[in-house]
PDB file of C-alpha atoms in Angstrom:
ATOM      1  CA  MET A   1     -20.765  24.990  -6.859  1.00 67.00           C
ATOM      2  CA  ASN A   2     -21.617  22.104  -9.178  1.00 78.00           C
ATOM      3  CA  ASN A   3     -20.649  24.162 -12.238  1.00 86.00           C
ATOM      4  CA  VAL A   4     -17.260  25.129 -10.793  1.00 92.00           C
ATOM      5  CA  VAL A   5     -16.349  21.529  -9.970  1.00 90.00           C
ATOM      6  CA  LEU A   6     -17.687  20.332 -13.337  1.00 89.00           C
ATOM      7  CA  ILE A   7     -15.618  22.928 -15.217  1.00 93.00           C
ATOM      8  CA  ALA A   8     -12.515  21.971 -13.214  1.00 94.00           C
ATOM      9  CA  HIS A   9     -13.181  18.289 -14.011  1.00 92.00           C
ATOM     10  CA  VAL A  10     -13.486  18.919 -17.765  1.00 92.00           C
ATOM     11  CA  VAL A  11     -10.467  21.249 -17.906  1.00 95.00           C
ATOM     12  CA  ALA A  12      -8.363  18.778 -15.910  1.00 94.00           C
ATOM     13  CA  ALA A  13      -9.376  15.973 -18.275  1.00 92.00           C
ATOM     14  CA  ILE A  14      -8.326  18.005 -21.305  1.00 93.00           C
ATOM     15  CA  LEU A  15      -5.078  19.340 -19.842  1.00 95.00           C
ATOM     16  CA  LEU A  16      -3.934  16.155 -18.101  1.00 95.00           C
ATOM     17  CA  ILE A  17      -5.255  13.190 -20.092  1.00 95.00           C
ATOM     18  CA  GLY A  18      -4.435  14.742 -23.481  1.00 95.00           C
ATOM     19  CA  PRO A  19      -0.665  14.978 -22.914  1.00 96.00           C
ATOM     20  CA  VAL A  20      -0.507  11.426 -21.537  1.00 97.00           C
ATOM     21  CA  THR A  21      -2.343  10.119 -24.582  1.00 97.00           C
ATOM     22  CA  VAL A  22       0.010  11.928 -26.960  1.00 97.00           C
ATOM     23  CA  ALA A  23       3.130  10.882 -25.035  1.00 98.00           C
ATOM     24  CA  ILE A  24       2.269   7.183 -24.897  1.00 98.00           C
ATOM     25  CA  SER A  25       1.349   7.239 -28.578  1.00 97.00           C
ATOM     26  CA  MET A  26       4.640   8.837 -29.627  1.00 97.00           C
ATOM     27  CA  PHE A  27       6.963   6.869 -27.355  1.00 97.00           C
ATOM     28  CA  PRO A  28       7.112   3.521 -29.227  1.00 97.00           C
ATOM     29  CA  ARG A  29       8.216   5.075 -32.519  1.00 96.00           C
ATOM     30  CA  LEU A  30      10.716   7.353 -30.809  1.00 96.00           C
ATOM     31  CA  ALA A  31      12.250   4.517 -28.774  1.00 95.00           C
ATOM     32  CA  LEU A  32      12.683   2.347 -31.861  1.00 94.00           C
ATOM     33  CA  ALA A  33      14.167   5.275 -33.788  1.00 95.00           C
ATOM     34  CA  ALA A  34      16.544   5.960 -30.882  1.00 94.00           C
ATOM     35  CA  ARG A  35      17.664   2.346 -30.933  1.00 92.00           C
ATOM     36  CA  GLY A  36      18.397   2.787 -34.637  1.00 92.00           C
ATOM     37  CA  GLY A  37      20.569   5.804 -33.864  1.00 90.00           C
ATOM     38  CA  GLU A  38      18.297   8.539 -35.222  1.00 92.00           C
ATOM     39  CA  ALA A  39      19.522  11.891 -33.917  1.00 90.00           C
ATOM     40  CA  GLY A  40      17.563  13.513 -31.096  1.00 89.00           C
ATOM     41  CA  THR A  41      15.220  10.624 -30.496  1.00 94.00           C
ATOM     42  CA  VAL A  42      16.767   9.375 -27.236  1.00 93.00           C
ATOM     43  CA  GLY A  43      15.988  12.685 -25.546  1.00 92.00           C
ATOM     44  CA  ALA A  44      12.546  12.799 -27.125  1.00 95.00           C
ATOM     45  CA  ALA A  45      11.753   9.261 -25.932  1.00 95.00           C
ATOM     46  CA  ARG A  46      12.940  10.140 -22.433  1.00 93.00           C
ATOM     47  CA  THR A  47      10.765  13.258 -22.470  1.00 94.00           C
ATOM     48  CA  MET A  48       7.702  11.273 -23.575  1.00 96.00           C
ATOM     49  CA  HIS A  49       8.323   8.806 -20.736  1.00 95.00           C
ATOM     50  CA  ALA A  50       8.633  11.689 -18.260  1.00 94.00           C
ATOM     51  CA  VAL A  51       5.358  13.161 -19.540  1.00 96.00           C
ATOM     52  CA  THR A  52       3.710   9.745 -19.191  1.00 96.00           C
ATOM     53  CA  ARG A  53       4.849   9.380 -15.589  1.00 94.00           C
ATOM     54  CA  THR A  54       4.244  12.961 -14.458  1.00 94.00           C
ATOM     55  CA  TYR A  55       0.970  13.735 -16.198  1.00 95.00           C
ATOM     56  CA  GLY A  56      -0.231  10.200 -15.512  1.00 93.00           C
ATOM     57  CA  LEU A  57       0.149  10.851 -11.805  1.00 93.00           C
ATOM     58  CA  PHE A  58      -1.389  14.330 -11.936  1.00 94.00           C
ATOM     59  CA  SER A  59      -4.287  13.028 -14.026  1.00 92.00           C
ATOM     60  CA  LEU A  60      -5.601  11.348 -10.885  1.00 90.00           C
ATOM     61  CA  ALA A  61      -7.175  14.763 -10.295  1.00 91.00           C
ATOM     62  CA  VAL A  62      -9.670  14.012 -13.083  1.00 92.00           C
ATOM     63  CA  PRO A  63     -11.615  11.251 -11.295  1.00 89.00           C
ATOM     64  CA  LEU A  64     -11.228  13.004  -7.946  1.00 90.00           C
ATOM     65  CA  LEU A  65     -12.944  16.045  -9.422  1.00 92.00           C
ATOM     66  CA  GLY A  66     -15.449  13.694 -11.058  1.00 89.00           C
ATOM     67  CA  PHE A  67     -16.305  12.284  -7.645  1.00 88.00           C
ATOM     68  CA  GLY A  68     -16.638  15.872  -6.457  1.00 89.00           C
ATOM     69  CA  VAL A  69     -19.203  16.479  -9.205  1.00 89.00           C
ATOM     70  CA  MET A  70     -20.987  13.257  -8.301  1.00 89.00           C
ATOM     71  CA  PHE A  71     -21.276  14.222  -4.646  1.00 89.00           C
ATOM     72  CA  THR A  72     -22.862  17.583  -5.515  1.00 89.00           C
ATOM     73  CA  ASP A  73     -25.993  15.644  -6.547  1.00 87.00           C
ATOM     74  CA  ILE A  74     -25.464  12.105  -5.283  1.00 88.00           C
ATOM     75  CA  GLU A  75     -29.139  11.107  -5.585  1.00 89.00           C
ATOM     76  CA  ASN A  76     -29.093  11.785  -9.330  1.00 86.00           C
ATOM     77  CA  TYR A  77     -25.607  10.613 -10.278  1.00 86.00           C
ATOM     78  CA  ILE A  78     -25.554   7.375  -8.295  1.00 87.00           C
ATOM     79  CA  LYS A  79     -28.395   6.026 -10.468  1.00 90.00           C
ATOM     80  CA  GLN A  80     -26.541   6.670 -13.739  1.00 90.00           C
ATOM     81  CA  GLY A  81     -25.246   3.497 -15.379  1.00 90.00           C
ATOM     82  CA  ALA A  82     -22.987   5.559 -17.631  1.00 90.00           C
ATOM     83  CA  LEU A  83     -21.247   6.919 -14.544  1.00 89.00           C
ATOM     84  CA  HIS A  84     -20.514   3.444 -13.230  1.00 90.00           C
ATOM     85  CA  ALA A  85     -19.261   2.338 -16.650  1.00 94.00           C
ATOM     86  CA  SER A  86     -17.031   5.419 -16.822  1.00 92.00           C
ATOM     87  CA  ILE A  87     -15.540   4.721 -13.406  1.00 90.00           C
ATOM     88  CA  THR A  88     -14.811   1.129 -14.439  1.00 92.00           C
ATOM     89  CA  LEU A  89     -13.191   2.201 -17.722  1.00 95.00           C
ATOM     90  CA  THR A  90     -11.103   4.795 -15.894  1.00 93.00           C
ATOM     91  CA  ILE A  91      -9.801   2.191 -13.453  1.00 92.00           C
ATOM     92  CA  ILE A  92      -8.915  -0.119 -16.353  1.00 96.00           C
ATOM     93  CA  ALA A  93      -7.163   2.736 -18.195  1.00 95.00           C
ATOM     94  CA  TRP A  94      -5.032   3.636 -15.180  1.00 93.00           C
ATOM     95  CA  ALA A  95      -4.178   0.011 -14.491  1.00 94.00           C
ATOM     96  CA  LEU A  96      -3.052  -0.274 -18.098  1.00 97.00           C
ATOM     97  CA  LEU A  97      -0.994   2.908 -17.806  1.00 96.00           C
ATOM     98  CA  TYR A  98       0.694   2.089 -14.500  1.00 95.00           C
ATOM     99  CA  PHE A  99       1.106  -1.679 -14.726  1.00 97.00           C
ATOM    100  CA  VAL A 100       1.724  -2.193 -18.454  1.00 98.00           C
ATOM    101  CA  ILE A 101       2.627   0.939 -20.429  1.00 98.00           C
ATOM    102  CA  THR A 102       4.941   2.724 -17.987  1.00 95.00           C
ATOM    103  CA  PRO A 103       6.958  -0.415 -17.100  1.00 95.00           C
ATOM    104  CA  LYS A 104       7.352  -1.341 -20.786  1.00 96.00           C
ATOM    105  CA  GLN A 105       8.555   2.193 -21.516  1.00 95.00           C
ATOM    106  CA  SER A 106      11.048   1.920 -18.639  1.00 92.00           C
ATOM    107  CA  VAL A 107      12.450  -1.332 -20.033  1.00 93.00           C
ATOM    108  CA  MET A 108      12.850   0.176 -23.494  1.00 94.00           C
ATOM    109  CA  LEU A 109      14.594   3.239 -22.043  1.00 92.00           C
ATOM    110  CA  ALA A 110      16.927   0.987 -20.060  1.00 90.00           C
ATOM    111  CA  GLY A 111      17.741  -0.747 -23.330  1.00 91.00           C
ATOM    112  CA  LEU A 112      18.783   2.637 -24.676  1.00 90.00           C
ATOM    113  CA  GLY A 113      21.000   3.164 -21.621  1.00 85.00           C
ATOM    114  CA  VAL A 114      18.741   5.854 -20.197  1.00 84.00           C
ATOM    115  CA  ALA A 115      18.121   5.752 -16.454  1.00 75.00           C
ATOM    116  CA  GLY A 116      15.023   7.283 -14.913  1.00 70.00           C
ATOM    117  CA  ASP A 117      15.095  10.698 -13.269  1.00 67.00           C
ATOM    118  CA  ASP A 118      15.347   9.185  -9.805  1.00 71.00           C
ATOM    119  CA  GLU A 119      17.943   6.469 -10.436  1.00 71.00           C
ATOM    120  CA  LEU A 120      21.526   5.897 -11.513  1.00 73.00           C
ATOM    121  CA  PRO A 121      22.808   3.470 -14.167  1.00 71.00           C
ATOM    122  CA  ASP A 122      24.331   1.275 -11.433  1.00 74.00           C
ATOM    123  CA  ASP A 123      20.974   0.967  -9.634  1.00 78.00           C
ATOM    124  CA  PRO A 124      19.944  -2.731  -9.410  1.00 82.00           C
ATOM    125  CA  ASP A 125      16.450  -1.984 -10.757  1.00 82.00           C
ATOM    126  CA  PHE A 126      17.945  -0.229 -13.765  1.00 83.00           C
ATOM    127  CA  ARG A 127      20.333  -3.124 -14.407  1.00 83.00           C
ATOM    128  CA  GLU A 128      17.439  -5.580 -14.187  1.00 86.00           C
ATOM    129  CA  ARG A 129      15.459  -3.592 -16.769  1.00 88.00           C
ATOM    130  CA  ALA A 130      18.552  -3.307 -18.977  1.00 85.00           C
ATOM    131  CA  GLU A 131      18.913  -7.100 -18.884  1.00 87.00           C
ATOM    132  CA  LYS A 132      15.267  -7.481 -19.893  1.00 88.00           C
ATOM    133  CA  ALA A 133      15.841  -4.988 -22.695  1.00 87.00           C
ATOM    134  CA  ALA A 134      18.854  -6.948 -23.959  1.00 87.00           C
ATOM    135  CA  ALA A 135      16.549  -9.876 -24.737  1.00 88.00           C
ATOM    136  CA  LEU A 136      13.817  -7.616 -26.105  1.00 89.00           C
ATOM    137  CA  ASP A 137      12.387  -7.962 -29.595  1.00 92.00           C
ATOM    138  CA  TRP A 138      12.167  -4.221 -30.261  1.00 92.00           C
ATOM    139  CA  GLU A 139       9.722  -4.451 -33.157  1.00 94.00           C
ATOM    140  CA  LYS A 140       7.390  -6.594 -31.076  1.00 95.00           C
ATOM    141  CA  ALA A 141       7.766  -4.290 -28.060  1.00 94.00           C
ATOM    142  CA  LYS A 142       6.993  -1.277 -30.243  1.00 95.00           C
ATOM    143  CA  GLY A 143       3.876  -2.992 -31.563  1.00 96.00           C
ATOM    144  CA  GLN A 144       2.727  -4.000 -28.094  1.00 96.00           C
ATOM    145  CA  LEU A 145       3.220  -0.508 -26.698  1.00 97.00           C
ATOM    146  CA  ALA A 146       1.378   0.982 -29.667  1.00 96.00           C
ATOM    147  CA  MET A 147      -1.476  -1.479 -29.092  1.00 98.00           C
ATOM    148  CA  PHE A 148      -1.715  -0.733 -25.365  1.00 98.00           C
ATOM    149  CA  SER A 149      -1.524   3.001 -26.101  1.00 97.00           C
ATOM    150  CA  GLY A 150      -4.417   2.641 -28.525  1.00 97.00           C
ATOM    151  CA  ILE A 151      -6.454   0.716 -25.969  1.00 98.00           C
ATOM    152  CA  PHE A 152      -5.727   3.389 -23.334  1.00 97.00           C
ATOM    153  CA  SER A 153      -6.823   6.118 -25.757  1.00 97.00           C
ATOM    154  CA  ALA A 154      -9.965   4.202 -26.735  1.00 98.00           C
ATOM    155  CA  LEU A 155     -10.911   3.717 -23.087  1.00 97.00           C
ATOM    156  CA  TRP A 156     -10.678   7.458 -22.500  1.00 95.00           C
ATOM    157  CA  LEU A 157     -12.608   8.216 -25.678  1.00 95.00           C
ATOM    158  CA  ILE A 158     -15.404   5.871 -24.609  1.00 96.00           C
ATOM    159  CA  THR A 159     -15.371   7.458 -21.150  1.00 94.00           C
ATOM    160  CA  ALA A 160     -15.666  10.929 -22.685  1.00 93.00           C
ATOM    161  CA  VAL A 161     -18.621   9.828 -24.823  1.00 94.00           C
ATOM    162  CA  LEU A 162     -20.311   8.236 -21.806  1.00 93.00           C
ATOM    163  CA  MET A 163     -20.040  11.548 -19.946  1.00 87.00           C
ATOM    164  CA  PHE A 164     -22.580  13.017 -22.373  1.00 85.00           C
ATOM    165  CA  PHE A 165     -25.171  10.490 -21.214  1.00 80.00           C
ATOM    166  CA  ILE A 166     -24.940  11.486 -17.566  1.00 76.00           C
TER     167      ILE A 166
END
């Protein structure tokens, strides 16, 4: 049973965290290019934001499966410092994704006139983000999103390395 849950955990990490990492890394450049009028980049930026939101949510399966692995041999895993460090890094990575990266992407999309999948352009939340985007320094926002994307990726890389010490 442990092997099945462990395999599911590793496969979920590859299939769910990988696309989020790529999407958040590509979004800043695409959003800035879309603002500059480069053809096809508005749709690409919107797609990267959708991947960030969707796969980010589904990637919650990774730690859930990780806890499943942990509970198959709780006496062994609970003593592993690398496990506790990994859990902490995972929480930080998700907080960064949900409270920093995704909202910044939403503001940049609103600045491009793109509403989210579940809202209309006359939605008050969309208008609020569009107002924030009007005062946005796009180069700075691109740099910040790239920085936060790099931190998110580094956190997951460190977590993956720590998994080898468990």
